[in-house]
Amino acid sequence: DDNNHTVILQNNTLVTTVNIPTGLMNNLSICFIQEGIGKIVFEALPGVTLKTPTGLQIKGDNYQAYLEKVGSTENYHLLGNLI
């Protein structure tokens, strides 16, 4: 069971929203890497709790964010280079 993934987001100058839905696999871990100068913003859809010590936007080109799902709950931690 592979719950670890990397997603490279190539957004050029566009604003990209990453929606976090309910029902994702348990203990999911995803690394998001930004390639481009546009904004990448994370948004929790209804029923999801998104916990982060900073903001919901990746800092910029070549920076990363990590999303971790806590067990079988709909609680997620968003960590990394965020503003």
mmCIF file of N, CA, C and O in Angstrom:
data_model
loop_
_atom_site.group_PDB
_atom_site.id
_atom_site.type_symbol
_atom_site.label_atom_id
_atom_site.label_comp_id
_atom_site.label_asym_id
_atom_site.label_seq_id
_atom_site.Cartn_x
_atom_site.Cartn_y
_atom_site.Cartn_z
ATOM 1 N N ASP A 1 0.845 -1.179 0.000
ATOM 2 C CA ASP A 1 0.000 0.000 0.000
ATOM 3 C C ASP A 1 0.886 1.237 0.000
ATOM 4 O O ASP A 1 1.547 1.538 0.982
ATOM 5 N N ASP A 2 0.944 1.973 -1.101
ATOM 6 C CA ASP A 2 1.796 3.150 -1.239
ATOM 7 C C ASP A 2 0.978 4.405 -0.959
ATOM 8 O O ASP A 2 0.162 4.806 -1.768
ATOM 9 N N ASN A 3 1.221 5.016 0.193
ATOM 10 C CA ASN A 3 0.483 6.220 0.571
ATOM 11 C C ASN A 3 1.321 7.475 0.422
ATOM 12 O O ASN A 3 0.929 8.530 0.873
ATOM 13 N N ASN A 4 2.505 7.380 -0.177
ATOM 14 C CA ASN A 4 3.400 8.520 -0.310
ATOM 15 C C ASN A 4 3.498 8.917 -1.771
ATOM 16 O O ASN A 4 3.769 8.082 -2.630
ATOM 17 N N HIS A 5 3.307 10.208 -2.046
ATOM 18 C CA HIS A 5 3.261 10.683 -3.420
ATOM 19 C C HIS A 5 3.937 12.044 -3.531
ATOM 20 O O HIS A 5 3.976 12.807 -2.573
ATOM 21 N N THR A 6 4.436 12.368 -4.735
ATOM 22 C CA THR A 6 4.978 13.686 -5.037
ATOM 23 C C THR A 6 4.226 14.232 -6.232
ATOM 24 O O THR A 6 4.041 13.543 -7.229
ATOM 25 N N VAL A 7 3.800 15.498 -6.109
ATOM 26 C CA VAL A 7 3.090 16.175 -7.189
ATOM 27 C C VAL A 7 3.868 17.433 -7.527
ATOM 28 O O VAL A 7 4.152 18.252 -6.643
ATOM 29 N N ILE A 8 4.240 17.589 -8.787
ATOM 30 C CA ILE A 8 4.906 18.806 -9.244
ATOM 31 C C ILE A 8 3.848 19.673 -9.912
ATOM 32 O O ILE A 8 3.198 19.260 -10.863
ATOM 33 N N LEU A 9 3.668 20.877 -9.353
ATOM 34 C CA LEU A 9 2.649 21.801 -9.849
ATOM 35 C C LEU A 9 3.326 22.857 -10.717
ATOM 36 O O LEU A 9 4.052 23.704 -10.213
ATOM 37 N N GLN A 10 3.107 22.768 -12.018
ATOM 38 C CA GLN A 10 3.680 23.727 -12.965
ATOM 39 C C GLN A 10 2.605 24.752 -13.295
ATOM 40 O O GLN A 10 1.731 24.494 -14.116
ATOM 41 N N ASN A 11 2.695 25.912 -12.658
ATOM 42 C CA ASN A 11 1.603 26.873 -12.772
ATOM 43 C C ASN A 11 1.973 28.154 -13.510
ATOM 44 O O ASN A 11 1.155 29.062 -13.590
ATOM 45 N N ASN A 12 3.177 28.263 -14.050
ATOM 46 C CA ASN A 12 3.607 29.464 -14.776
ATOM 47 C C ASN A 12 3.244 30.701 -13.966
ATOM 48 O O ASN A 12 3.771 30.896 -12.891
ATOM 49 N N THR A 13 2.337 31.544 -14.442
ATOM 50 C CA THR A 13 1.939 32.744 -13.701
ATOM 51 C C THR A 13 0.502 32.644 -13.185
ATOM 52 O O THR A 13 -0.036 33.629 -12.690
ATOM 53 N N LEU A 14 -0.104 31.485 -13.280
ATOM 54 C CA LEU A 14 -1.511 31.312 -12.903
ATOM 55 C C LEU A 14 -1.685 31.073 -11.405
ATOM 56 O O LEU A 14 -0.792 30.581 -10.733
ATOM 57 N N VAL A 15 -2.860 31.403 -10.905
ATOM 58 C CA VAL A 15 -3.242 31.046 -9.538
ATOM 59 C C VAL A 15 -3.851 29.649 -9.592
ATOM 60 O O VAL A 15 -4.746 29.384 -10.391
ATOM 61 N N THR A 16 -3.347 28.749 -8.748
ATOM 62 C CA THR A 16 -3.825 27.371 -8.706
ATOM 63 C C THR A 16 -4.332 27.072 -7.300
ATOM 64 O O THR A 16 -3.626 27.337 -6.328
ATOM 65 N N THR A 17 -5.523 26.517 -7.203
ATOM 66 C CA THR A 17 -6.072 26.111 -5.911
ATOM 67 C C THR A 17 -6.057 24.589 -5.833
ATOM 68 O O THR A 17 -6.548 23.911 -6.727
ATOM 69 N N VAL A 18 -5.473 24.073 -4.753
ATOM 70 C CA VAL A 18 -5.460 22.637 -4.485
ATOM 71 C C VAL A 18 -6.542 22.373 -3.454
ATOM 72 O O VAL A 18 -6.410 22.775 -2.291
ATOM 73 N N ASN A 19 -7.638 21.745 -3.866
ATOM 74 C CA ASN A 19 -8.755 21.427 -2.972
ATOM 75 C C ASN A 19 -8.490 20.118 -2.254
ATOM 76 O O ASN A 19 -8.136 19.122 -2.895
ATOM 77 N N ILE A 20 -8.680 20.121 -0.943
ATOM 78 C CA ILE A 20 -8.501 18.914 -0.137
ATOM 79 C C ILE A 20 -9.899 18.376 0.196
ATOM 80 O O ILE A 20 -10.617 18.956 1.016
ATOM 81 N N PRO A 21 -10.297 17.251 -0.434
ATOM 82 C CA PRO A 21 -11.640 16.705 -0.215
ATOM 83 C C PRO A 21 -11.657 15.687 0.926
ATOM 84 O O PRO A 21 -10.611 15.259 1.419
ATOM 85 N N THR A 22 -12.839 15.259 1.305
ATOM 86 C CA THR A 22 -12.974 14.143 2.238
ATOM 87 C C THR A 22 -12.735 12.843 1.473
ATOM 88 O O THR A 22 -12.791 12.814 0.249
ATOM 89 N N GLY A 23 -12.463 11.775 2.222
ATOM 90 C CA GLY A 23 -12.404 10.446 1.622
ATOM 91 C C GLY A 23 -11.077 10.032 1.020
ATOM 92 O O GLY A 23 -11.005 9.012 0.341
ATOM 93 N N LEU A 24 -10.004 10.795 1.248
ATOM 94 C CA LEU A 24 -8.701 10.367 0.740
ATOM 95 C C LEU A 24 -8.191 9.195 1.579
ATOM 96 O O LEU A 24 -8.634 8.979 2.704
ATOM 97 N N MET A 25 -7.244 8.422 1.040
ATOM 98 C CA MET A 25 -6.762 7.214 1.724
ATOM 99 C C MET A 25 -6.144 7.547 3.093
ATOM 100 O O MET A 25 -5.608 8.638 3.289
ATOM 101 N N ASN A 26 -6.236 6.602 4.022
ATOM 102 C CA ASN A 26 -5.712 6.766 5.379
ATOM 103 C C ASN A 26 -4.200 6.963 5.350
ATOM 104 O O ASN A 26 -3.493 6.368 4.536
ATOM 105 N N ASN A 27 -3.708 7.796 6.268
ATOM 106 C CA ASN A 27 -2.278 8.055 6.434
ATOM 107 C C ASN A 27 -1.593 8.545 5.164
ATOM 108 O O ASN A 27 -0.418 8.284 4.945
ATOM 109 N N LEU A 28 -2.320 9.259 4.339
ATOM 110 C CA LEU A 28 -1.799 9.776 3.079
ATOM 111 C C LEU A 28 -0.731 10.829 3.333
ATOM 112 O O LEU A 28 -0.854 11.660 4.231
ATOM 113 N N SER A 29 0.318 10.801 2.529
ATOM 114 C CA SER A 29 1.393 11.787 2.594
ATOM 115 C C SER A 29 1.707 12.227 1.175
ATOM 116 O O SER A 29 2.044 11.403 0.329
ATOM 117 N N ILE A 30 1.586 13.546 0.913
ATOM 118 C CA ILE A 30 1.840 14.075 -0.427
ATOM 119 C C ILE A 30 2.797 15.256 -0.328
ATOM 120 O O ILE A 30 2.597 16.155 0.487
ATOM 121 N N CYS A 31 3.815 15.258 -1.165
ATOM 122 C CA CYS A 31 4.721 16.394 -1.294
ATOM 123 C C CYS A 31 4.319 17.158 -2.556
ATOM 124 O O CYS A 31 4.201 16.565 -3.626
ATOM 125 N N PHE A 32 4.102 18.457 -2.415
ATOM 126 C CA PHE A 32 3.785 19.323 -3.555
ATOM 127 C C PHE A 32 4.996 20.217 -3.813
ATOM 128 O O PHE A 32 5.474 20.881 -2.884
ATOM 129 N N ILE A 33 5.486 20.231 -5.042
ATOM 130 C CA ILE A 33 6.605 21.090 -5.422
ATOM 131 C C ILE A 33 6.104 22.086 -6.461
ATOM 132 O O ILE A 33 5.516 21.692 -7.463
ATOM 133 N N GLN A 34 6.346 23.362 -6.208
ATOM 134 C CA GLN A 34 5.900 24.401 -7.132
ATOM 135 C C GLN A 34 6.977 24.708 -8.158
ATOM 136 O O GLN A 34 8.125 24.919 -7.816
ATOM 137 N N GLU A 35 6.579 24.720 -9.424
ATOM 138 C CA GLU A 35 7.422 25.173 -10.528
ATOM 139 C C GLU A 35 6.650 26.250 -11.262
ATOM 140 O O GLU A 35 5.675 25.961 -11.953
ATOM 141 N N GLY A 36 7.023 27.488 -11.073
ATOM 142 C CA GLY A 36 6.322 28.617 -11.670
ATOM 143 C C GLY A 36 6.184 29.731 -10.658
ATOM 144 O O GLY A 36 6.383 29.539 -9.461
ATOM 145 N N ILE A 37 5.837 30.918 -11.143
ATOM 146 C CA ILE A 37 5.790 32.083 -10.257
ATOM 147 C C ILE A 37 4.378 32.463 -9.832
ATOM 148 O O ILE A 37 4.183 33.421 -9.107
ATOM 149 N N GLY A 38 3.382 31.719 -10.282
ATOM 150 C CA GLY A 38 2.004 31.987 -9.855
ATOM 151 C C GLY A 38 1.781 31.526 -8.430
ATOM 152 O O GLY A 38 2.642 30.919 -7.809
ATOM 153 N N LYS A 39 0.618 31.816 -7.890
ATOM 154 C CA LYS A 39 0.271 31.405 -6.532
ATOM 155 C C LYS A 39 -0.311 30.003 -6.526
ATOM 156 O O LYS A 39 -1.091 29.645 -7.407
ATOM 157 N N ILE A 40 0.067 29.206 -5.528
ATOM 158 C CA ILE A 40 -0.558 27.907 -5.281
ATOM 159 C C ILE A 40 -1.120 27.957 -3.866
ATOM 160 O O ILE A 40 -0.378 28.138 -2.899
ATOM 161 N N VAL A 41 -2.448 27.810 -3.768
ATOM 162 C CA VAL A 41 -3.159 27.954 -2.498
ATOM 163 C C VAL A 41 -3.907 26.658 -2.194
ATOM 164 O O VAL A 41 -4.527 26.071 -3.080
ATOM 165 N N PHE A 42 -3.869 26.231 -0.932
ATOM 166 C CA PHE A 42 -4.583 25.035 -0.491
ATOM 167 C C PHE A 42 -5.903 25.450 0.145
ATOM 168 O O PHE A 42 -5.970 26.441 0.858
ATOM 169 N N GLU A 43 -6.942 24.648 -0.117
ATOM 170 C CA GLU A 43 -8.262 24.933 0.433
ATOM 171 C C GLU A 43 -8.899 23.643 0.933
ATOM 172 O O GLU A 43 -8.947 22.644 0.208
ATOM 173 N N ALA A 44 -9.376 23.664 2.166
ATOM 174 C CA ALA A 44 -10.084 22.521 2.742
ATOM 175 C C ALA A 44 -11.545 22.582 2.315
ATOM 176 O O ALA A 44 -12.217 23.581 2.528
ATOM 177 N N LEU A 45 -12.026 21.517 1.705
ATOM 178 C CA LEU A 45 -13.433 21.439 1.337
ATOM 179 C C LEU A 45 -14.261 21.096 2.582
ATOM 180 O O LEU A 45 -13.708 20.682 3.606
ATOM 181 N N PRO A 46 -15.582 21.283 2.544
ATOM 182 C CA PRO A 46 -16.417 20.995 3.718
ATOM 183 C C PRO A 46 -16.168 19.589 4.270
ATOM 184 O O PRO A 46 -16.058 18.624 3.514
ATOM 185 N N GLY A 47 -16.044 19.501 5.589
ATOM 186 C CA GLY A 47 -15.801 18.229 6.263
ATOM 187 C C GLY A 47 -14.340 17.952 6.533
ATOM 188 O O GLY A 47 -14.003 16.984 7.205
ATOM 189 N N VAL A 48 -13.448 18.795 6.021
ATOM 190 C CA VAL A 48 -12.005 18.606 6.182
ATOM 191 C C VAL A 48 -11.458 19.672 7.130
ATOM 192 O O VAL A 48 -11.809 20.847 7.031
ATOM 193 N N THR A 49 -10.586 19.246 8.050
ATOM 194 C CA THR A 49 -9.871 20.177 8.914
ATOM 195 C C THR A 49 -8.425 20.215 8.453
ATOM 196 O O THR A 49 -7.756 19.185 8.411
ATOM 197 N N LEU A 50 -7.958 21.398 8.093
ATOM 198 C CA LEU A 50 -6.604 21.591 7.590
ATOM 199 C C LEU A 50 -5.828 22.395 8.625
ATOM 200 O O LEU A 50 -6.153 23.552 8.891
ATOM 201 N N LYS A 51 -4.829 21.760 9.241
ATOM 202 C CA LYS A 51 -4.042 22.393 10.296
ATOM 203 C C LYS A 51 -2.688 22.816 9.736
ATOM 204 O O LYS A 51 -2.003 22.005 9.109
ATOM 205 N N THR A 52 -2.323 24.071 9.945
ATOM 206 C CA THR A 52 -1.044 24.581 9.463
ATOM 207 C C THR A 52 -0.527 25.648 10.415
ATOM 208 O O THR A 52 -1.329 26.461 10.912
ATOM 209 N N PRO A 53 0.779 25.660 10.698
ATOM 210 C CA PRO A 53 1.319 26.682 11.591
ATOM 211 C C PRO A 53 1.511 28.034 10.901
ATOM 212 O O PRO A 53 1.764 29.030 11.556
ATOM 213 N N THR A 54 1.401 28.059 9.587
ATOM 214 C CA THR A 54 1.603 29.310 8.840
ATOM 215 C C THR A 54 0.413 29.524 7.915
ATOM 216 O O THR A 54 -0.709 29.331 8.319
ATOM 217 N N GLY A 55 0.650 29.866 6.672
ATOM 218 C CA GLY A 55 -0.417 30.145 5.727
ATOM 219 C C GLY A 55 -0.805 28.946 4.890
ATOM 220 O O GLY A 55 -0.376 27.816 5.133
ATOM 221 N N LEU A 56 -1.604 29.225 3.861
ATOM 222 C CA LEU A 56 -2.126 28.173 2.975
ATOM 223 C C LEU A 56 -1.566 28.282 1.555
ATOM 224 O O LEU A 56 -2.062 27.631 0.649
ATOM 225 N N GLN A 57 -0.522 29.085 1.368
ATOM 226 C CA GLN A 57 0.041 29.305 0.035
ATOM 227 C C GLN A 57 1.514 28.900 0.023
ATOM 228 O O GLN A 57 2.267 29.243 0.933
ATOM 229 N N ILE A 58 1.926 28.157 -1.016
ATOM 230 C CA ILE A 58 3.343 27.816 -1.166
ATOM 231 C C ILE A 58 4.117 29.103 -1.430
ATOM 232 O O ILE A 58 3.662 29.986 -2.160
ATOM 233 N N LYS A 59 5.291 29.209 -0.853
ATOM 234 C CA LYS A 59 6.095 30.432 -0.883
ATOM 235 C C LYS A 59 6.469 30.894 -2.288
ATOM 236 O O LYS A 59 6.560 32.081 -2.554
ATOM 237 N N GLY A 60 6.673 29.977 -3.226
ATOM 238 C CA GLY A 60 7.020 30.379 -4.584
ATOM 239 C C GLY A 60 7.737 29.288 -5.352
ATOM 240 O O GLY A 60 7.772 28.123 -4.945
ATOM 241 N N ASP A 61 8.315 29.668 -6.467
ATOM 242 C CA ASP A 61 8.997 28.764 -7.390
ATOM 243 C C ASP A 61 10.057 27.922 -6.669
ATOM 244 O O ASP A 61 10.900 28.454 -5.946
ATOM 245 N N ASN A 62 9.988 26.618 -6.847
ATOM 246 C CA ASN A 62 10.911 25.627 -6.282
ATOM 247 C C ASN A 62 10.766 25.403 -4.782
ATOM 248 O O ASN A 62 11.603 24.739 -4.174
ATOM 249 N N TYR A 63 9.705 25.916 -4.175
ATOM 250 C CA TYR A 63 9.419 25.627 -2.773
ATOM 251 C C TYR A 63 8.436 24.462 -2.692
ATOM 252 O O TYR A 63 7.802 24.107 -3.680
ATOM 253 N N GLN A 64 8.313 23.877 -1.476
ATOM 254 C CA GLN A 64 7.495 22.686 -1.295
ATOM 255 C C GLN A 64 6.497 22.858 -0.160
ATOM 256 O O GLN A 64 6.677 23.664 0.725
ATOM 257 N N ALA A 65 5.473 22.012 -0.214
ATOM 258 C CA ALA A 65 4.508 21.860 0.881
ATOM 259 C C ALA A 65 4.225 20.374 1.040
ATOM 260 O O ALA A 65 4.310 19.610 0.067
ATOM 261 N N TYR A 66 3.914 19.962 2.260
ATOM 262 C CA TYR A 66 3.630 18.556 2.555
ATOM 263 C C TYR A 66 2.267 18.446 3.210
ATOM 264 O O TYR A 66 1.973 19.165 4.162
ATOM 265 N N LEU A 67 1.468 17.536 2.706
ATOM 266 C CA LEU A 67 0.144 17.281 3.253
ATOM 267 C C LEU A 67 0.141 15.891 3.866
ATOM 268 O O LEU A 67 0.508 14.919 3.206
ATOM 269 N N GLU A 68 -0.249 15.806 5.135
ATOM 270 C CA GLU A 68 -0.301 14.531 5.853
ATOM 271 C C GLU A 68 -1.706 14.329 6.402
ATOM 272 O O GLU A 68 -2.226 15.183 7.126
ATOM 273 N N LYS A 69 -2.321 13.187 6.059
ATOM 274 C CA LYS A 69 -3.623 12.834 6.634
ATOM 275 C C LYS A 69 -3.394 12.034 7.905
ATOM 276 O O LYS A 69 -2.578 11.118 7.940
ATOM 277 N N VAL A 70 -4.148 12.372 8.954
ATOM 278 C CA VAL A 70 -3.993 11.720 10.246
ATOM 279 C C VAL A 70 -4.924 10.516 10.315
ATOM 280 O O VAL A 70 -6.141 10.667 10.475
ATOM 281 N N GLY A 71 -4.359 9.308 10.143
ATOM 282 C CA GLY A 71 -5.136 8.071 10.234
ATOM 283 C C GLY A 71 -6.330 8.061 9.304
ATOM 284 O O GLY A 71 -6.238 8.409 8.136
ATOM 285 N N SER A 72 -7.489 7.682 9.850
ATOM 286 C CA SER A 72 -8.705 7.599 9.041
ATOM 287 C C SER A 72 -9.602 8.820 9.246
ATOM 288 O O SER A 72 -10.721 8.854 8.745
ATOM 289 N N THR A 73 -9.118 9.827 9.970
ATOM 290 C CA THR A 73 -9.907 11.040 10.208
ATOM 291 C C THR A 73 -9.874 11.926 8.968
ATOM 292 O O THR A 73 -9.168 11.645 8.006
ATOM 293 N N GLU A 74 -10.589 13.011 9.014
ATOM 294 C CA GLU A 74 -10.529 14.014 7.941
ATOM 295 C C GLU A 74 -9.693 15.211 8.393
ATOM 296 O O GLU A 74 -9.903 16.342 7.969
ATOM 297 N N ASN A 75 -8.715 14.933 9.269
ATOM 298 C CA ASN A 75 -7.774 15.945 9.742
ATOM 299 C C ASN A 75 -6.473 15.829 8.972
ATOM 300 O O ASN A 75 -5.923 14.734 8.825
ATOM 301 N N TYR A 76 -5.972 16.959 8.488
ATOM 302 C CA TYR A 76 -4.757 17.010 7.701
ATOM 303 C C TYR A 76 -3.812 18.050 8.269
ATOM 304 O O TYR A 76 -4.244 19.096 8.755
ATOM 305 N N HIS A 77 -2.514 17.772 8.181
ATOM 306 C CA HIS A 77 -1.475 18.752 8.515
ATOM 307 C C HIS A 77 -0.870 19.226 7.209
ATOM 308 O O HIS A 77 -0.519 18.416 6.347
ATOM 309 N N LEU A 78 -0.737 20.544 7.065
ATOM 310 C CA LEU A 78 -0.095 21.144 5.908
ATOM 311 C C LEU A 78 1.165 21.850 6.421
ATOM 312 O O LEU A 78 1.087 22.771 7.226
ATOM 313 N N LEU A 79 2.315 21.388 5.973
ATOM 314 C CA LEU A 79 3.598 21.881 6.459
ATOM 315 C C LEU A 79 4.482 22.253 5.274
ATOM 316 O O LEU A 79 4.215 21.867 4.140
ATOM 317 N N GLY A 80 5.552 22.971 5.524
ATOM 318 C CA GLY A 80 6.527 23.273 4.488
ATOM 319 C C GLY A 80 6.773 24.758 4.342
ATOM 320 O O GLY A 80 6.639 25.523 5.299
ATOM 321 N N ASN A 81 7.128 25.161 3.137
ATOM 322 C CA ASN A 81 7.465 26.544 2.834
ATOM 323 C C ASN A 81 6.202 27.294 2.449
ATOM 324 O O ASN A 81 5.897 27.490 1.272
ATOM 325 N N LEU A 82 5.449 27.703 3.460
ATOM 326 C CA LEU A 82 4.139 28.326 3.254
ATOM 327 C C LEU A 82 4.126 29.763 3.761
ATOM 328 O O LEU A 82 4.857 30.114 4.682
ATOM 329 N N ILE A 83 3.269 30.564 3.125
ATOM 330 C CA ILE A 83 3.061 31.940 3.604
ATOM 331 C C ILE A 83 1.573 32.180 3.765
ATOM 332 O O ILE A 83 0.755 31.434 3.280
#
